[in-house]
């Protein structure tokens, strides 16, 4: 009898990241159902819609509405949005709206509105898709204006204070997630015509790239998502050049001072089958270390970088990553978080749909670097 060898596999979430144990000897080969991208998005969106709870939120495990969590809603709903953009099915828009209304109720103990790092991105798109200004205006007044005034939350944070709070929450084991945390806010702040706050989030991305750590994957996880998040955020605001990254614990990004080199480094981490491991410095990686979520974010980051480059050279890597993601879909439309995963994560499933549905349309109205426009 072969004794199962256990390995760790981190799962990154906006609510609370965690680690699962994988029995390598018992790990099945990928036996998932391969569909076209359009079919996969449709099946995935239907699968996610079935997981939505009566209050509009989503539970932690599948088929469990005992507790729902606001922080995981935005990436889940962005996945459903990809199906809505394909065929304008109002059922998907209903799922998205119910989730947005659920997030409108998220509050601190003093009854002030509470935002996760990705909530503003969700709200902006909801107003754009529904034509209802409620979501955009809620974000403008309850988040960006409150941060500007130094009155956000029961701690009365200003923008710098809130960024510091996020950084404090992402220390130690999860320090590599810092650039990822700000990857959507840097864009949405510009879309709310707030260049100063966008600049603060950009600085936080750059600083987060400097705290990346690839020296100890047994204790400091998920640097690939950190690299991808940093690239995604900087590409979204067309930042082609920036001060050299000072990352003493990550020789892969240390010294990089431009978007192309950062994208090149991320591509260098891709496996022959299109996947990305959850960490860039694993001693003896095997199939169980292939990570659906890291691959999804790497895909999104490379798409954003590809449309900013003079020559779109990352298309083969993007196509390979998308092809890998398609192999991770089950017959029921859900996606495994890694080969052999049987307890799927709805947030990861939404992120996969976002990666599959994003095609890289360069939608900037102002190529000077400012995204200030109405939806």
CSV table of C-alpha atoms in Angstrom, one decimal:
chain,number,residue,atom,x,y,z
A,1,UNK,CA,0.0,0.0,0.0
A,2,UNK,CA,1.3,3.5,-0.9
A,3,UNK,CA,1.2,5.8,2.0
A,4,UNK,CA,-0.2,9.2,1.2
A,5,UNK,CA,2.2,12.1,1.5
A,6,UNK,CA,0.6,15.3,2.6
A,7,UNK,CA,1.5,18.7,1.1
A,8,UNK,CA,0.0,22.1,1.8
A,9,UNK,CA,-1.9,24.2,-0.8
A,10,UNK,CA,-2.9,27.8,0.1
A,11,UNK,CA,-6.2,29.2,-1.0
A,12,UNK,CA,-6.3,33.0,-1.2
A,13,UNK,CA,-9.6,34.7,-0.5
A,14,UNK,CA,-10.7,38.3,0.3
A,15,UNK,CA,-12.5,37.0,3.5
A,16,UNK,CA,-9.7,35.0,5.1
A,17,UNK,CA,-7.1,33.0,3.3
A,18,UNK,CA,-6.4,29.4,4.4
A,19,UNK,CA,-4.4,26.3,3.7
A,20,UNK,CA,-5.6,22.8,2.8
A,21,UNK,CA,-3.7,19.5,3.1
A,22,UNK,CA,-3.4,17.5,-0.1
A,23,UNK,CA,-2.8,13.7,-0.1
A,24,UNK,CA,-0.4,13.5,-3.0
A,25,UNK,CA,-0.5,9.7,-3.4
A,26,UNK,CA,-4.3,9.8,-3.6
A,27,UNK,CA,-4.5,12.8,-5.9
A,28,UNK,CA,-6.5,11.9,-9.0
A,29,UNK,CA,-5.5,13.0,-12.4
A,30,UNK,CA,-7.4,15.9,-14.0
A,31,UNK,CA,-10.7,14.3,-15.1
A,32,UNK,CA,-12.6,17.4,-15.7
A,33,UNK,CA,-15.0,18.3,-18.5
A,34,UNK,CA,-13.4,20.5,-21.2
A,35,UNK,CA,-15.8,23.0,-22.8
A,36,UNK,CA,-15.2,26.0,-25.0
A,37,UNK,CA,-14.6,29.3,-23.2
A,38,UNK,CA,-18.2,30.4,-23.8
A,39,UNK,CA,-19.7,27.1,-22.7
A,40,UNK,CA,-17.5,27.1,-19.6
A,41,UNK,CA,-18.5,30.6,-18.6
A,42,UNK,CA,-22.1,29.8,-19.1
A,43,UNK,CA,-21.9,26.6,-17.1
A,44,UNK,CA,-19.8,28.3,-14.4
A,45,UNK,CA,-22.2,31.2,-14.0
A,46,UNK,CA,-25.1,28.9,-13.6
A,47,UNK,CA,-23.2,26.9,-11.1
A,48,UNK,CA,-22.4,30.1,-9.1
A,49,UNK,CA,-25.9,31.4,-9.3
A,50,UNK,CA,-27.1,28.1,-7.7
A,51,UNK,CA,-24.8,28.9,-4.7
A,52,UNK,CA,-26.3,32.3,-4.0
A,53,UNK,CA,-28.1,32.5,-0.7
A,54,UNK,CA,-31.5,34.1,-0.1
A,55,UNK,CA,-29.9,37.3,1.2
A,56,UNK,CA,-27.8,37.8,-2.0
A,57,UNK,CA,-24.5,36.7,-0.4
A,58,UNK,CA,-22.5,33.5,-0.6
A,59,UNK,CA,-21.5,31.0,2.0
A,60,UNK,CA,-18.0,29.7,2.6
A,61,UNK,CA,-18.4,26.1,1.5
A,62,UNK,CA,-20.7,25.2,-1.3
A,63,UNK,CA,-24.4,24.7,-0.4
A,64,UNK,CA,-24.1,26.4,3.0
A,65,UNK,CA,-26.0,29.6,3.7
A,66,UNK,CA,-25.7,29.5,7.5
A,67,UNK,CA,-23.1,32.3,7.2
A,68,UNK,CA,-22.5,34.6,4.3
A,69,UNK,CA,-19.5,36.9,3.7
A,70,UNK,CA,-19.5,40.3,2.0
A,71,UNK,CA,-15.8,40.3,1.2
A,72,UNK,CA,-16.0,37.4,-1.2
A,73,UNK,CA,-19.0,38.8,-3.2
A,74,UNK,CA,-17.1,41.0,-5.7
A,75,UNK,CA,-14.8,38.4,-7.3
A,76,UNK,CA,-17.7,35.9,-7.5
A,77,UNK,CA,-20.0,38.4,-9.1
A,78,UNK,CA,-17.4,39.6,-11.6
A,79,UNK,CA,-17.3,36.0,-12.8
A,80,UNK,CA,-21.1,35.9,-13.3
A,81,UNK,CA,-20.8,39.3,-15.1
A,82,UNK,CA,-18.8,37.6,-17.8
A,83,UNK,CA,-21.8,35.5,-18.7
A,84,UNK,CA,-24.1,38.5,-18.6
A,85,UNK,CA,-21.8,40.4,-21.0
A,86,UNK,CA,-21.9,37.5,-23.4
A,87,UNK,CA,-25.7,37.2,-23.8
A,88,UNK,CA,-27.4,39.9,-21.7
A,89,UNK,CA,-29.4,37.3,-19.7
A,90,UNK,CA,-31.3,39.2,-17.1
A,91,UNK,CA,-31.1,36.3,-14.8
A,92,UNK,CA,-27.4,36.9,-14.4
A,93,UNK,CA,-28.0,40.6,-13.9
A,94,UNK,CA,-30.5,39.6,-11.1
A,95,UNK,CA,-27.8,37.6,-9.4
A,96,UNK,CA,-25.3,40.5,-9.6
A,97,UNK,CA,-27.9,43.0,-8.3
A,98,UNK,CA,-28.9,40.9,-5.4
A,99,UNK,CA,-25.2,40.5,-4.5
A,100,UNK,CA,-24.6,44.3,-4.8
A,101,UNK,CA,-27.7,45.0,-2.6
A,102,UNK,CA,-26.3,42.6,0.0
A,103,UNK,CA,-23.0,44.4,0.0
A,104,UNK,CA,-24.8,47.7,0.5
A,105,UNK,CA,-25.8,46.4,3.9
A,106,UNK,CA,-22.2,45.6,5.1
A,107,UNK,CA,-21.5,47.8,8.1
A,108,UNK,CA,-19.0,48.4,10.9
A,109,UNK,CA,-20.2,48.3,14.5
A,110,UNK,CA,-21.1,52.0,14.4
A,111,UNK,CA,-23.4,51.4,11.4
A,112,UNK,CA,-21.1,53.0,8.9
A,113,UNK,CA,-20.7,51.4,5.5
A,114,UNK,CA,-17.9,48.8,5.3
A,115,UNK,CA,-16.0,48.1,2.1
A,116,UNK,CA,-13.6,45.3,1.1
A,117,UNK,CA,-10.7,45.9,-1.2
A,118,UNK,CA,-12.7,44.8,-4.2
A,119,UNK,CA,-16.2,46.2,-3.3
A,120,UNK,CA,-15.7,49.5,-5.2
A,121,UNK,CA,-14.9,47.6,-8.4
A,122,UNK,CA,-18.1,45.6,-8.1
A,123,UNK,CA,-20.2,48.6,-7.4
A,124,UNK,CA,-18.9,50.6,-10.3
A,125,UNK,CA,-19.7,47.8,-12.7
A,126,UNK,CA,-23.1,47.3,-11.2
A,127,UNK,CA,-24.0,51.0,-11.9
A,128,UNK,CA,-22.7,50.7,-15.4
A,129,UNK,CA,-24.6,47.4,-16.1
A,130,UNK,CA,-27.9,48.4,-14.5
A,131,UNK,CA,-28.0,52.1,-15.2
A,132,UNK,CA,-28.7,52.6,-11.5
A,133,UNK,CA,-26.4,55.3,-9.9
A,134,UNK,CA,-27.1,53.9,-6.4
A,135,UNK,CA,-24.0,51.7,-6.4
A,136,UNK,CA,-21.6,54.2,-7.8
A,137,UNK,CA,-22.9,57.0,-5.5
A,138,UNK,CA,-22.7,54.7,-2.5
A,139,UNK,CA,-19.0,54.1,-3.2
A,140,UNK,CA,-18.3,57.7,-3.9
A,141,UNK,CA,-19.9,59.0,-0.6
A,142,UNK,CA,-19.4,56.2,1.8
A,143,UNK,CA,-15.9,55.1,0.8
A,144,UNK,CA,-13.8,57.6,-1.3
A,145,UNK,CA,-15.3,60.8,0.2
A,146,UNK,CA,-15.2,59.3,3.7
A,147,UNK,CA,-11.5,58.3,3.3
A,148,UNK,CA,-10.7,61.8,1.9
A,149,UNK,CA,-12.4,63.4,5.0
A,150,UNK,CA,-10.8,61.0,7.4
A,151,UNK,CA,-14.1,59.7,8.7
A,152,UNK,CA,-14.2,56.2,7.2
A,153,UNK,CA,-15.1,53.4,9.6
A,154,UNK,CA,-15.4,53.3,13.3
A,155,UNK,CA,-11.6,54.1,13.4
A,156,UNK,CA,-12.0,57.3,11.3
A,157,UNK,CA,-9.4,56.3,8.8
A,158,UNK,CA,-8.2,58.5,6.0
A,159,UNK,CA,-6.8,56.9,2.8
A,160,UNK,CA,-3.4,56.4,4.3
A,161,UNK,CA,-4.8,54.9,7.5
A,162,UNK,CA,-7.0,52.4,5.6
A,163,UNK,CA,-4.1,51.3,3.4
A,164,UNK,CA,-2.0,50.8,6.5
A,165,UNK,CA,-4.8,48.7,8.1
A,166,UNK,CA,-4.9,46.5,5.0
A,167,UNK,CA,-1.1,46.1,5.0
A,168,UNK,CA,-1.2,45.2,8.7
A,169,UNK,CA,-3.8,42.5,8.0
A,170,UNK,CA,-1.5,41.1,5.3
A,171,UNK,CA,1.6,40.5,7.2
A,172,UNK,CA,3.7,37.4,8.0
A,173,UNK,CA,2.2,34.3,6.2
A,174,UNK,CA,0.1,36.4,3.8
A,175,UNK,CA,2.4,39.4,3.2
A,176,UNK,CA,2.6,38.5,-0.5
A,177,UNK,CA,-1.0,39.5,-1.0
A,178,UNK,CA,-0.4,43.2,-0.5
A,179,UNK,CA,-0.1,44.2,-4.1
A,180,UNK,CA,-3.1,42.1,-5.0
A,181,UNK,CA,-5.3,43.9,-2.4
A,182,UNK,CA,-5.0,47.2,-4.2
A,183,UNK,CA,-5.1,46.0,-7.8
A,184,UNK,CA,-8.7,47.1,-8.5
A,185,UNK,CA,-8.8,50.2,-6.2
A,186,UNK,CA,-6.0,51.9,-8.2
A,187,UNK,CA,-8.3,51.8,-11.2
A,188,UNK,CA,-11.6,52.5,-9.6
A,189,UNK,CA,-10.3,55.6,-7.8
A,190,UNK,CA,-9.4,57.0,-11.2
A,191,UNK,CA,-12.8,56.1,-12.5
A,192,UNK,CA,-14.3,58.1,-9.6
A,193,UNK,CA,-12.1,61.0,-10.8
A,194,UNK,CA,-9.9,60.8,-7.7
A,195,UNK,CA,-6.3,60.8,-8.9
A,196,UNK,CA,-4.7,61.6,-5.5
A,197,UNK,CA,-6.3,58.5,-4.0
A,198,UNK,CA,-5.4,56.4,-7.0
A,199,UNK,CA,-1.9,57.6,-6.5
A,200,UNK,CA,-2.0,56.4,-2.9
A,201,UNK,CA,-3.2,53.0,-4.0
A,202,UNK,CA,-0.5,52.8,-6.7
A,203,UNK,CA,2.2,53.6,-4.1
A,204,UNK,CA,0.7,50.8,-2.0
A,205,UNK,CA,1.1,48.4,-4.9
A,206,UNK,CA,4.7,49.4,-5.5
A,207,UNK,CA,5.5,49.1,-1.8
A,208,UNK,CA,3.7,45.7,-1.7
A,209,UNK,CA,5.9,44.5,-4.5
A,210,UNK,CA,8.9,45.5,-2.3
A,211,UNK,CA,7.7,43.3,0.5
A,212,UNK,CA,7.2,40.2,-1.6
A,213,UNK,CA,9.0,37.1,-0.1
A,214,UNK,CA,9.9,34.0,-2.0
A,215,UNK,CA,12.5,32.7,0.4
A,216,UNK,CA,10.2,30.5,2.6
A,217,UNK,CA,7.2,28.9,0.8
A,218,UNK,CA,6.5,26.7,3.8
A,219,UNK,CA,5.6,29.7,5.9
A,220,UNK,CA,5.1,32.7,3.5
A,221,UNK,CA,2.6,31.8,0.8
A,222,UNK,CA,1.3,32.8,-2.6
A,223,UNK,CA,3.9,35.1,-4.0
A,224,UNK,CA,2.7,34.4,-7.6
A,225,UNK,CA,-0.6,36.1,-6.8
A,226,UNK,CA,1.3,39.0,-5.4
A,227,UNK,CA,3.3,39.4,-8.6
A,228,UNK,CA,0.2,39.1,-10.7
A,229,UNK,CA,-1.7,41.5,-8.5
A,230,UNK,CA,1.0,44.1,-8.8
A,231,UNK,CA,1.3,43.7,-12.6
A,232,UNK,CA,-2.5,43.9,-12.9
A,233,UNK,CA,-2.9,47.1,-10.9
A,234,UNK,CA,0.0,48.9,-12.6
A,235,UNK,CA,-1.1,47.8,-16.1
A,236,UNK,CA,-4.7,49.0,-15.4
A,237,UNK,CA,-3.5,52.5,-15.0
A,238,UNK,CA,-1.0,52.3,-17.8
A,239,UNK,CA,2.1,52.6,-15.6
A,240,UNK,CA,4.8,51.5,-18.0
A,241,UNK,CA,7.7,52.7,-15.9
A,242,UNK,CA,8.1,53.1,-12.1
A,243,UNK,CA,10.9,53.4,-9.5
A,244,UNK,CA,12.9,50.2,-9.2
A,245,UNK,CA,11.3,47.7,-6.9
A,246,UNK,CA,13.4,47.1,-3.8
A,247,UNK,CA,12.5,43.6,-2.8
A,248,UNK,CA,15.4,42.0,-0.8
A,249,UNK,CA,13.4,38.8,-0.2
A,250,UNK,CA,12.2,38.3,-3.7
A,251,UNK,CA,15.0,38.2,-6.3
A,252,UNK,CA,12.5,37.7,-9.1
A,253,UNK,CA,11.1,41.2,-8.9
A,254,UNK,CA,13.9,43.0,-7.2
A,255,UNK,CA,15.3,45.9,-9.3
A,256,UNK,CA,12.5,45.7,-11.9
A,257,UNK,CA,11.5,49.2,-12.9
A,258,UNK,CA,9.1,48.7,-15.9
A,259,UNK,CA,5.9,46.9,-16.7
A,260,UNK,CA,7.4,44.8,-19.5
A,261,UNK,CA,10.0,43.3,-17.3
A,262,UNK,CA,7.5,42.6,-14.6
A,263,UNK,CA,5.2,40.8,-17.1
A,264,UNK,CA,8.2,38.9,-18.5
A,265,UNK,CA,9.0,37.6,-15.0
A,266,UNK,CA,5.5,36.5,-14.5
A,267,UNK,CA,5.5,34.6,-17.8
A,268,UNK,CA,8.7,32.9,-16.8
A,269,UNK,CA,6.8,31.3,-14.0
A,270,UNK,CA,4.3,29.6,-16.3
A,271,UNK,CA,4.4,25.8,-16.5
A,272,UNK,CA,4.4,24.0,-19.9
A,273,UNK,CA,0.7,23.1,-19.5
A,274,UNK,CA,-0.2,26.7,-19.0
A,275,UNK,CA,-0.7,26.6,-15.3
A,276,UNK,CA,1.1,28.5,-12.5
A,277,UNK,CA,2.2,27.1,-9.2
A,278,UNK,CA,0.9,28.8,-6.0
A,279,UNK,CA,4.6,29.7,-5.2
A,280,UNK,CA,7.6,30.6,-7.4
A,281,UNK,CA,10.2,28.8,-5.2
A,282,UNK,CA,8.9,25.3,-4.4
A,283,UNK,CA,11.6,22.7,-3.9
A,284,UNK,CA,9.9,19.8,-5.7
A,285,UNK,CA,6.6,21.0,-7.2
A,286,UNK,CA,4.2,18.5,-8.6
A,287,UNK,CA,0.7,18.6,-10.1
A,288,UNK,CA,-0.9,19.3,-6.7
A,289,UNK,CA,1.0,22.6,-6.6
A,290,UNK,CA,-0.7,23.9,-9.8
A,291,UNK,CA,-3.0,26.6,-8.7
A,292,UNK,CA,-6.2,27.6,-10.4
A,293,UNK,CA,-6.5,31.0,-8.7
A,294,UNK,CA,-2.8,31.9,-9.4
A,295,UNK,CA,-3.4,31.0,-13.0
A,296,UNK,CA,-6.5,33.1,-13.2
A,297,UNK,CA,-4.9,36.2,-11.8
A,298,UNK,CA,-1.8,35.7,-13.9
A,299,UNK,CA,-4.1,35.5,-16.9
A,300,UNK,CA,-5.9,38.8,-16.0
A,301,UNK,CA,-2.5,40.5,-15.3
A,302,UNK,CA,-1.0,39.4,-18.6
A,303,UNK,CA,-4.1,40.5,-20.5
A,304,UNK,CA,-3.9,43.9,-19.0
A,305,UNK,CA,-0.1,44.1,-19.7
A,306,UNK,CA,-0.6,42.8,-23.2
A,307,UNK,CA,-2.9,45.7,-24.2
A,308,UNK,CA,-0.5,48.3,-22.8
A,309,UNK,CA,2.6,47.0,-24.6
A,310,UNK,CA,3.6,48.3,-28.1
A,311,UNK,CA,3.7,44.7,-29.2
A,312,UNK,CA,1.2,42.2,-27.7
A,313,UNK,CA,3.7,39.4,-27.0
A,314,UNK,CA,1.9,37.7,-24.2
A,315,UNK,CA,-1.0,36.2,-26.2
A,316,UNK,CA,0.5,32.7,-26.3
A,317,UNK,CA,0.9,32.6,-22.6
A,318,UNK,CA,-2.6,33.9,-22.1
A,319,UNK,CA,-4.0,31.3,-24.4
A,320,UNK,CA,-2.2,28.5,-22.7
A,321,UNK,CA,-3.3,29.7,-19.3
A,322,UNK,CA,-7.0,29.9,-20.4
A,323,UNK,CA,-6.7,26.4,-21.9
A,324,UNK,CA,-5.4,25.1,-18.6
A,325,UNK,CA,-8.3,26.7,-16.7
A,326,UNK,CA,-10.8,25.0,-19.0
A,327,UNK,CA,-9.4,21.6,-17.9
A,328,UNK,CA,-10.2,22.4,-14.3
A,329,UNK,CA,-13.9,22.6,-14.8
A,330,UNK,CA,-16.1,19.9,-13.5
A,331,UNK,CA,-19.3,18.5,-15.1
A,332,UNK,CA,-21.4,20.6,-12.8
A,333,UNK,CA,-19.8,23.9,-13.9
A,334,UNK,CA,-17.6,24.4,-10.9
A,335,UNK,CA,-13.8,24.6,-10.9
A,336,UNK,CA,-11.3,22.8,-8.9
A,337,UNK,CA,-8.8,25.0,-7.0
A,338,UNK,CA,-6.0,22.6,-7.8
A,339,UNK,CA,-5.7,19.1,-9.3
A,340,UNK,CA,-7.5,16.7,-7.0
A,341,UNK,CA,-9.6,19.3,-5.2
A,342,UNK,CA,-13.0,18.1,-4.2
A,343,UNK,CA,-14.1,21.0,-2.0
A,344,UNK,CA,-14.4,23.9,-4.4
A,345,UNK,CA,-14.3,27.5,-3.5
A,346,UNK,CA,-16.9,29.8,-5.1
A,347,UNK,CA,-14.6,32.9,-5.0
A,348,UNK,CA,-12.0,31.0,-7.0
A,349,UNK,CA,-14.6,29.9,-9.5
A,350,UNK,CA,-15.7,33.5,-10.1
A,351,UNK,CA,-12.1,34.5,-10.6
A,352,UNK,CA,-11.7,31.8,-13.2
A,353,UNK,CA,-14.7,33.0,-15.1
A,354,UNK,CA,-13.3,36.5,-15.1
A,355,UNK,CA,-10.0,35.2,-16.5
A,356,UNK,CA,-11.8,33.3,-19.2
A,357,UNK,CA,-14.2,36.1,-20.1
A,358,UNK,CA,-11.7,39.0,-20.2
A,359,UNK,CA,-10.4,39.5,-23.8
A,360,UNK,CA,-8.3,42.7,-23.3
A,361,UNK,CA,-10.3,45.4,-25.0
A,362,UNK,CA,-8.4,48.6,-24.4
A,363,UNK,CA,-11.3,50.7,-23.0
A,364,UNK,CA,-9.4,53.8,-21.9
A,365,UNK,CA,-11.0,57.0,-23.1
A,366,UNK,CA,-8.0,59.0,-22.0
A,367,UNK,CA,-4.7,57.4,-22.8
A,368,UNK,CA,-2.8,60.1,-20.8
A,369,UNK,CA,-3.2,57.8,-17.8
A,370,UNK,CA,-6.4,59.1,-16.4
A,371,UNK,CA,-9.5,56.9,-16.2
A,372,UNK,CA,-11.9,59.6,-15.1
A,373,UNK,CA,-15.1,59.1,-17.0
A,374,UNK,CA,-18.7,58.2,-16.5
A,375,UNK,CA,-20.0,54.7,-17.0
